[in-house]
mmCIF file with all atom_site columns, C-alpha atoms and ligand atoms in Angstrom:
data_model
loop_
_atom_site.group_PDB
_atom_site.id
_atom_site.type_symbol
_atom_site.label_atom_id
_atom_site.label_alt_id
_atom_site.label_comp_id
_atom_site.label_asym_id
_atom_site.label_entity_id
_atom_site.label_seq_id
_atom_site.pdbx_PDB_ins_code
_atom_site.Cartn_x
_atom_site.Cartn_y
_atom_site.Cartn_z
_atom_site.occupancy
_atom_site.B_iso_or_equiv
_atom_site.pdbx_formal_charge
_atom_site.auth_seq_id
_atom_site.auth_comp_id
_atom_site.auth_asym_id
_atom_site.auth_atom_id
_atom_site.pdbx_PDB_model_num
ATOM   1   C  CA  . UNK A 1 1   ? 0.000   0.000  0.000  1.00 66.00 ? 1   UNK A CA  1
ATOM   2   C  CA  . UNK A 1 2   ? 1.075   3.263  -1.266 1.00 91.00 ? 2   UNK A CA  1
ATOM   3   C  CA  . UNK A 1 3   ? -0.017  5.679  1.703  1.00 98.00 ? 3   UNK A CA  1
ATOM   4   C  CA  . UNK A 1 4   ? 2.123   8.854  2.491  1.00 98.00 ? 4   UNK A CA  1
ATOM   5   C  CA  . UNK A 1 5   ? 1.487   8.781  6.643  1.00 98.00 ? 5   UNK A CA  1
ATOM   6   C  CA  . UNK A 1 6   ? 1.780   5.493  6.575  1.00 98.00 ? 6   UNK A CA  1
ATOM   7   C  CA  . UNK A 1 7   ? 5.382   6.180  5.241  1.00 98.00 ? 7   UNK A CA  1
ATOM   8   C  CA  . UNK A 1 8   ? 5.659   8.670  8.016  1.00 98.00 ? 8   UNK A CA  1
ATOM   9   C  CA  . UNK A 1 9   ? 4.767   6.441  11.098 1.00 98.00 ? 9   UNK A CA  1
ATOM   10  C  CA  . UNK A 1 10  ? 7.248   4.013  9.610  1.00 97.00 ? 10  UNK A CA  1
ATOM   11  C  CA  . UNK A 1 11  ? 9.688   7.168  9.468  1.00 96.00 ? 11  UNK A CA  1
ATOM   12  C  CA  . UNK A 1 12  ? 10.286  6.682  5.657  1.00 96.00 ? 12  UNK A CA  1
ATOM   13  C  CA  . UNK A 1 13  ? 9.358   10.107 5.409  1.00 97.00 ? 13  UNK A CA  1
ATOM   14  C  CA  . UNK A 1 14  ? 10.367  12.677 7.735  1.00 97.00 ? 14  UNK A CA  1
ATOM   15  C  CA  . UNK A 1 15  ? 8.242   14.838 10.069 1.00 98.00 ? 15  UNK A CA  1
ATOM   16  C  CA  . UNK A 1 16  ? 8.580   17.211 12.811 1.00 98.00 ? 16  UNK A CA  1
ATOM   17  C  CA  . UNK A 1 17  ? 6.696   15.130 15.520 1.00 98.00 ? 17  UNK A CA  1
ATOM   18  C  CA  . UNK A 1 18  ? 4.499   17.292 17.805 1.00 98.00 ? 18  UNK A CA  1
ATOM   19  C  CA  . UNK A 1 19  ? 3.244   14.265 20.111 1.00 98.00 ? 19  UNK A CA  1
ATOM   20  C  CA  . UNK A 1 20  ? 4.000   10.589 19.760 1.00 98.00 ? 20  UNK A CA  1
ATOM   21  C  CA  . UNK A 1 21  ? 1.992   7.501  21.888 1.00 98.00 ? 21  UNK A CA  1
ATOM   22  C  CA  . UNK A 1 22  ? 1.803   3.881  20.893 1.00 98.00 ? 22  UNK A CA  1
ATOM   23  C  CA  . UNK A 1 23  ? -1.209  4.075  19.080 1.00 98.00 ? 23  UNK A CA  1
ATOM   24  C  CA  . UNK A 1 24  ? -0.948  8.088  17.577 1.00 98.00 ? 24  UNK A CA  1
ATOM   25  C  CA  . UNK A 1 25  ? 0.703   10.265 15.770 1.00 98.00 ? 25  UNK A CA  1
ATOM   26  C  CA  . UNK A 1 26  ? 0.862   13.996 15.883 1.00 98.00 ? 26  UNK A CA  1
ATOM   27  C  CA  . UNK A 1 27  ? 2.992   16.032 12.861 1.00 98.00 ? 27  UNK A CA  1
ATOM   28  C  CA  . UNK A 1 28  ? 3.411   19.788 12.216 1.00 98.00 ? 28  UNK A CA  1
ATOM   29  C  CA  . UNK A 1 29  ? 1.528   20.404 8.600  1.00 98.00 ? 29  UNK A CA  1
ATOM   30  C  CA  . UNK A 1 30  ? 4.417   20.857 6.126  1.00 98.00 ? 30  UNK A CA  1
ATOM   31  C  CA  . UNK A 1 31  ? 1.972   23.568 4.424  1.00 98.00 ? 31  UNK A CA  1
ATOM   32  C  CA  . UNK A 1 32  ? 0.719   24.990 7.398  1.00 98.00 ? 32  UNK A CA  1
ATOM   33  C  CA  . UNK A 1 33  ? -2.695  27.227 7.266  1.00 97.00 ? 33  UNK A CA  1
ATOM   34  C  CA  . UNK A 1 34  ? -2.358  28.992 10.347 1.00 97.00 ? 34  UNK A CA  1
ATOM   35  C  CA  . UNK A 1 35  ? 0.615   30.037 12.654 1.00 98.00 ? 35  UNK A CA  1
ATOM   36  C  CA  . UNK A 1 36  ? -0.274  26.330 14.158 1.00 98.00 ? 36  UNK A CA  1
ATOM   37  C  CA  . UNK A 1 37  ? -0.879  23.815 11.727 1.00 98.00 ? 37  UNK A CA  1
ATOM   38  C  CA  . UNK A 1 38  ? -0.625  20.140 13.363 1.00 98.00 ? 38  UNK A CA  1
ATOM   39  C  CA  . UNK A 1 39  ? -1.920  17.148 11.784 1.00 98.00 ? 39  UNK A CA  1
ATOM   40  C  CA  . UNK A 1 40  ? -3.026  14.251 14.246 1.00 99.00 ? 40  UNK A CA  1
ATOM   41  C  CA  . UNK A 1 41  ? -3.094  10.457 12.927 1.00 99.00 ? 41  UNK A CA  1
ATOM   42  C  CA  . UNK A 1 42  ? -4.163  6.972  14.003 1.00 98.00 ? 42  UNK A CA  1
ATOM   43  C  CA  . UNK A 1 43  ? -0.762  5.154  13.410 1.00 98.00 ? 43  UNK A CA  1
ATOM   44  C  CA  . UNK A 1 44  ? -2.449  1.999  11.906 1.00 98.00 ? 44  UNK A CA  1
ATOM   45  C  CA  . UNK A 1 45  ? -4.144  2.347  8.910  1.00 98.00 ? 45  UNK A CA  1
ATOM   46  C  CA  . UNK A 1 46  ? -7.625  2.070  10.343 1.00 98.00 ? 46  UNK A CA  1
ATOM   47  C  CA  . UNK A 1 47  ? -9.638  3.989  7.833  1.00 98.00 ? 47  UNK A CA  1
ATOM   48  C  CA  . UNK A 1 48  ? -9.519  6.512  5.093  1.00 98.00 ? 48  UNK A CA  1
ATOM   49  C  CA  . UNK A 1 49  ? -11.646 8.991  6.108  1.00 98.00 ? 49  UNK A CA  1
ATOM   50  C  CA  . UNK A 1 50  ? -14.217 9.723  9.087  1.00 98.00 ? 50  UNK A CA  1
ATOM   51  C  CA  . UNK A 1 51  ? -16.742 8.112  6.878  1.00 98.00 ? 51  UNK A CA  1
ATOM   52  C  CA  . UNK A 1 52  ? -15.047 4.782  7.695  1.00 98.00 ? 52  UNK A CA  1
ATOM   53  C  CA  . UNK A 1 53  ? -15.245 5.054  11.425 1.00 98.00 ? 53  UNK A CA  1
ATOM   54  C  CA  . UNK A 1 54  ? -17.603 2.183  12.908 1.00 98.00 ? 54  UNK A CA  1
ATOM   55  C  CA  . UNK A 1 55  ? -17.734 0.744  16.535 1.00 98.00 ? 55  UNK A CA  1
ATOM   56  C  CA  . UNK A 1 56  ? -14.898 -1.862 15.674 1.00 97.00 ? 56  UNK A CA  1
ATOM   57  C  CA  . UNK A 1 57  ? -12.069 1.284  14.919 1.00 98.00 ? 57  UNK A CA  1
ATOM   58  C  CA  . UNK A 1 58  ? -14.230 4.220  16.949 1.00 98.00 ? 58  UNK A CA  1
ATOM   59  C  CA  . UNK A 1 59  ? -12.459 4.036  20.526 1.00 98.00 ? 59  UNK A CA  1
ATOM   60  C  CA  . UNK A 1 60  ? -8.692  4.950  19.032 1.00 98.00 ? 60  UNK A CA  1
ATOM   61  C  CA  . UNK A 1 61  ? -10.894 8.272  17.882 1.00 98.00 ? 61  UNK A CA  1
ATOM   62  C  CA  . UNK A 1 62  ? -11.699 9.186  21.299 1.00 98.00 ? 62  UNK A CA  1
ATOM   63  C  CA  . UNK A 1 63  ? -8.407  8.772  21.966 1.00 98.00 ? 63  UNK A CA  1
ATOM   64  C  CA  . UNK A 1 64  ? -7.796  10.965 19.592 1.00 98.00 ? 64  UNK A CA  1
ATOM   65  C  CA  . UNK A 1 65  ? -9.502  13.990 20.907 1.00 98.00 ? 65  UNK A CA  1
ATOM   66  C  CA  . UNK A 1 66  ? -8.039  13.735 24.267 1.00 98.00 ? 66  UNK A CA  1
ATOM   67  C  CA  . UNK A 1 67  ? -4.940  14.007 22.563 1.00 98.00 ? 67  UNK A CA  1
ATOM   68  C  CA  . UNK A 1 68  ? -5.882  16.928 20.580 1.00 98.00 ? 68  UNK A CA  1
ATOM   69  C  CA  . UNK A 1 69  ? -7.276  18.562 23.752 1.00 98.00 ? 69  UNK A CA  1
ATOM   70  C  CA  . UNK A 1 70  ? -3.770  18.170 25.374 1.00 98.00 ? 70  UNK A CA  1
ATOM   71  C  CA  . UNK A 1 71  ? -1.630  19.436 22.174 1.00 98.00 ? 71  UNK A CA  1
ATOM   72  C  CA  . UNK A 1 72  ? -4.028  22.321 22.164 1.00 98.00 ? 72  UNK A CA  1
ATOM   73  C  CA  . UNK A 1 73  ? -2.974  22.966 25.545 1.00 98.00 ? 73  UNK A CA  1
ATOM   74  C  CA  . UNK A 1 74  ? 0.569   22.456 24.858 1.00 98.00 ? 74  UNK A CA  1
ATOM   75  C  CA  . UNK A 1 75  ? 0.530   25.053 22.190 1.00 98.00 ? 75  UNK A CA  1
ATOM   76  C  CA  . UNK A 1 76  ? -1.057  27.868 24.191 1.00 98.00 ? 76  UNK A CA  1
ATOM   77  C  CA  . UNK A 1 77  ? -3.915  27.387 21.703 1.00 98.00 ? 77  UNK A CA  1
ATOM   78  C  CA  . UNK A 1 78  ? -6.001  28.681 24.743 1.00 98.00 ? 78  UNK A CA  1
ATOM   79  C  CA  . UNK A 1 79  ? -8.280  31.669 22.860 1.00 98.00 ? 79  UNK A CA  1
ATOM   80  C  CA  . UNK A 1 80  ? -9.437  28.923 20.197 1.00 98.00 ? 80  UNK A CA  1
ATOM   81  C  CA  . UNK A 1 81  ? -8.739  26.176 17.881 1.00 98.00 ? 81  UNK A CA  1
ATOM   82  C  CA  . UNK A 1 82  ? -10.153 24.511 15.374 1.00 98.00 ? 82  UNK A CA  1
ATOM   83  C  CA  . UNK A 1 83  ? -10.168 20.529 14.462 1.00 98.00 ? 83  UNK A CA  1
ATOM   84  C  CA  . UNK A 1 84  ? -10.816 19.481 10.937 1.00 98.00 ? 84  UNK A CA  1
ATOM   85  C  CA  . UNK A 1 85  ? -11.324 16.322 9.261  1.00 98.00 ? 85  UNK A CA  1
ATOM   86  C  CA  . UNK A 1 86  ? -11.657 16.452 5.455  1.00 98.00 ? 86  UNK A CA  1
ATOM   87  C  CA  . UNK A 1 87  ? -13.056 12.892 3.923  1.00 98.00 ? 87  UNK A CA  1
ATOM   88  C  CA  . UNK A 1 88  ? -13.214 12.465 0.416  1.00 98.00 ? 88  UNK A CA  1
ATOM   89  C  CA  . UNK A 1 89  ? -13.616 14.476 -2.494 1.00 98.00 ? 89  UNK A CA  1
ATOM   90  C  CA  . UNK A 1 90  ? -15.979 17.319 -2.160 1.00 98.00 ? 90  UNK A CA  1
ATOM   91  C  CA  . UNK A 1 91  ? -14.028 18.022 1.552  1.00 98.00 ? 91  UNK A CA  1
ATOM   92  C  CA  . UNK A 1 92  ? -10.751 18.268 -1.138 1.00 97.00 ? 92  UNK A CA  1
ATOM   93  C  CA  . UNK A 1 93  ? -8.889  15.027 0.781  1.00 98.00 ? 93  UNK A CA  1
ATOM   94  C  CA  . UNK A 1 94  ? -5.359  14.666 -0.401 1.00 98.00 ? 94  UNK A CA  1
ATOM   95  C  CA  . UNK A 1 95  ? -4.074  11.969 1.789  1.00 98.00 ? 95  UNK A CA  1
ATOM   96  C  CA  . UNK A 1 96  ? -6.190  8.552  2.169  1.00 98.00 ? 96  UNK A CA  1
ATOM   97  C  CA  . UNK A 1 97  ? -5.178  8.103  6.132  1.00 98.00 ? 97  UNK A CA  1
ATOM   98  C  CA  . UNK A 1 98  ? -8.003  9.277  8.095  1.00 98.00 ? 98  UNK A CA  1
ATOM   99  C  CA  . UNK A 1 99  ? -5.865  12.528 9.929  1.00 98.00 ? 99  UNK A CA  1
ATOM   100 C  CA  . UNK A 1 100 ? -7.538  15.538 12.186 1.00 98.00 ? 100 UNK A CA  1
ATOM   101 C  CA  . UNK A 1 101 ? -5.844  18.689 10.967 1.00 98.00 ? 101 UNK A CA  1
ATOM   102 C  CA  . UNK A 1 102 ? -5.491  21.490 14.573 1.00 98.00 ? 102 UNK A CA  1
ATOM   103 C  CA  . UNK A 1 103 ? -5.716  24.722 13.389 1.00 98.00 ? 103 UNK A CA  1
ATOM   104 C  CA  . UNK A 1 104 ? -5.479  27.876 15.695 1.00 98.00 ? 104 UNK A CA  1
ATOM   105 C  CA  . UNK A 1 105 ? -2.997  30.597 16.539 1.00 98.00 ? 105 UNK A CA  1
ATOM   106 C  CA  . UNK A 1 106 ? -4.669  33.634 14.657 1.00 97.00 ? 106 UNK A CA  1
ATOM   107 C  CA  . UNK A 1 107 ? -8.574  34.304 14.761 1.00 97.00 ? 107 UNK A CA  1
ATOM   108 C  CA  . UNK A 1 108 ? -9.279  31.401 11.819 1.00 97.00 ? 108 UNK A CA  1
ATOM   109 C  CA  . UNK A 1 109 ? -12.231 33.213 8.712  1.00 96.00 ? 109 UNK A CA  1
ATOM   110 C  CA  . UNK A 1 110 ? -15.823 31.969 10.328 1.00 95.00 ? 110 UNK A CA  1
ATOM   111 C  CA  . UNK A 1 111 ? -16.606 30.516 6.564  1.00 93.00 ? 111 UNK A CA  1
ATOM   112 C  CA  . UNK A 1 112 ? -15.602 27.258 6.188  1.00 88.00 ? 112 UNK A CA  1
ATOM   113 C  CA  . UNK A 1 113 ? -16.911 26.739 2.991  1.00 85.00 ? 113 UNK A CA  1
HETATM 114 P  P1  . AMP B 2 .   ? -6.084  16.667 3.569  1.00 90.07 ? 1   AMP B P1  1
HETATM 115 O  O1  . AMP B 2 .   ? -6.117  17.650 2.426  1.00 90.07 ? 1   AMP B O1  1
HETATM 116 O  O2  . AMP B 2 .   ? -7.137  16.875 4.595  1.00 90.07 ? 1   AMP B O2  1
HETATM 117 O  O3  . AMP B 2 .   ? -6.018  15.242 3.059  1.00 90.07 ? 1   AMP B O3  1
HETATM 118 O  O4  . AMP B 2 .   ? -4.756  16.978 4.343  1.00 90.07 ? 1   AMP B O4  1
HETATM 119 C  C1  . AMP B 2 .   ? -3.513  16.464 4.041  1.00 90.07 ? 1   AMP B C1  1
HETATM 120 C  C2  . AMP B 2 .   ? -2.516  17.388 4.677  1.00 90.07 ? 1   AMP B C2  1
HETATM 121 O  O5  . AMP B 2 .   ? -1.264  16.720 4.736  1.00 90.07 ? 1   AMP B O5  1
HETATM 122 C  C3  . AMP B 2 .   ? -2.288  18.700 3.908  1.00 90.07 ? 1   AMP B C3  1
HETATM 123 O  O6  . AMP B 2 .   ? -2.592  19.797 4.763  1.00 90.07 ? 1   AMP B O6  1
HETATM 124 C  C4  . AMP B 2 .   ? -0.808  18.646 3.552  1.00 90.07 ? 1   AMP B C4  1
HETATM 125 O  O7  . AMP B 2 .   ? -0.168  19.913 3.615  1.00 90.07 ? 1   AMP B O7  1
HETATM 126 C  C5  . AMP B 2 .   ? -0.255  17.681 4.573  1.00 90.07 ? 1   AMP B C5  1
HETATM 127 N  N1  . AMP B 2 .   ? 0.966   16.996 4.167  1.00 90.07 ? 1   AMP B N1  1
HETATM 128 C  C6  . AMP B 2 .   ? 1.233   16.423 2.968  1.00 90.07 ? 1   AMP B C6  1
HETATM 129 N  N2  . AMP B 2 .   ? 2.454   15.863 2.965  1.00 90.07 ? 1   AMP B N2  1
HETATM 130 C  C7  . AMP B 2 .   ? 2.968   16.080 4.196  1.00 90.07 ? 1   AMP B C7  1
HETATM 131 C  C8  . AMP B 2 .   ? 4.220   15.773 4.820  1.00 90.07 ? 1   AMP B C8  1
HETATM 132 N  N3  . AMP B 2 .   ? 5.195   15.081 4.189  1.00 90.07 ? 1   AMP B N3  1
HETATM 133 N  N4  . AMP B 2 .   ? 4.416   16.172 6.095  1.00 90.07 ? 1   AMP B N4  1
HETATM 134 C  C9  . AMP B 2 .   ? 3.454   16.873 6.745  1.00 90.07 ? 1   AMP B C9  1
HETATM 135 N  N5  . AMP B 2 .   ? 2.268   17.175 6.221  1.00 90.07 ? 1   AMP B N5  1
HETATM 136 C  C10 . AMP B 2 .   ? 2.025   16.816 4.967  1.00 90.07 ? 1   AMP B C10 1
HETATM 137 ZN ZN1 . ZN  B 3 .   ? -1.907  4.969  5.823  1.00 90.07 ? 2   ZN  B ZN1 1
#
């Protein structure tokens, strides 16, 4: 399989690791958006995109969040962040690995879309 973070978790590709457990991964964005830019990651494969979470693969997404609720913290990101998860085409995905972008730093445009 030909998947970009999975090249990353196997450290084929290099990142600048944010936060690192046995079961996630947390990057900086190499094109960041905002003056923090992290992208969070199951390390296994689990699914491509939030529409493949089910009850088998849904705990490790918990998990997840808590995570993201202690980066936030780490990063001072105390006025405001936001979590995004793009899945599939019409949310423009680029990489198949289901990942939660953190975005915060600056005050972020209210439109999303
Ligand atoms: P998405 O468009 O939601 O699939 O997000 C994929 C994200 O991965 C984009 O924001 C990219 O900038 C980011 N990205 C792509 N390659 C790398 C890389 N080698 N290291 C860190 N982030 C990357
Ligand atoms: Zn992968």
């Amino acid at each position: 399989m030909d998947c970009l973070f999975c090249e990353i978790v196997k450290g084929g590709i290099p990142s600048t690791k944010v936060y690192e457990d046995e079961t996630v991964l947390a990057f900086k964005d190499i094109k960041p958006m905002a003056p923090v830019h992290i992208i969070v990651i199951p390390k296994e494969h689990i699914a491509e995109s939030a529409a493949g979470i089910n009850s088998e693969n849904s705990a490790i997404i918990a998990h997840i969040f808590e995570i993201i609720a202690k980066i936030a913290k780490e990063q001072e990101l105390d006025n405001g962040f936001r979590v995004i998860t793009n899945s599939g085409e019409d949310a423009a995905q680029t990489v198949n690995h289901i990942h939660f972008h953190i975005l915060g730093g600056k005050k972020l445009p209210e439109k999303l879309a």
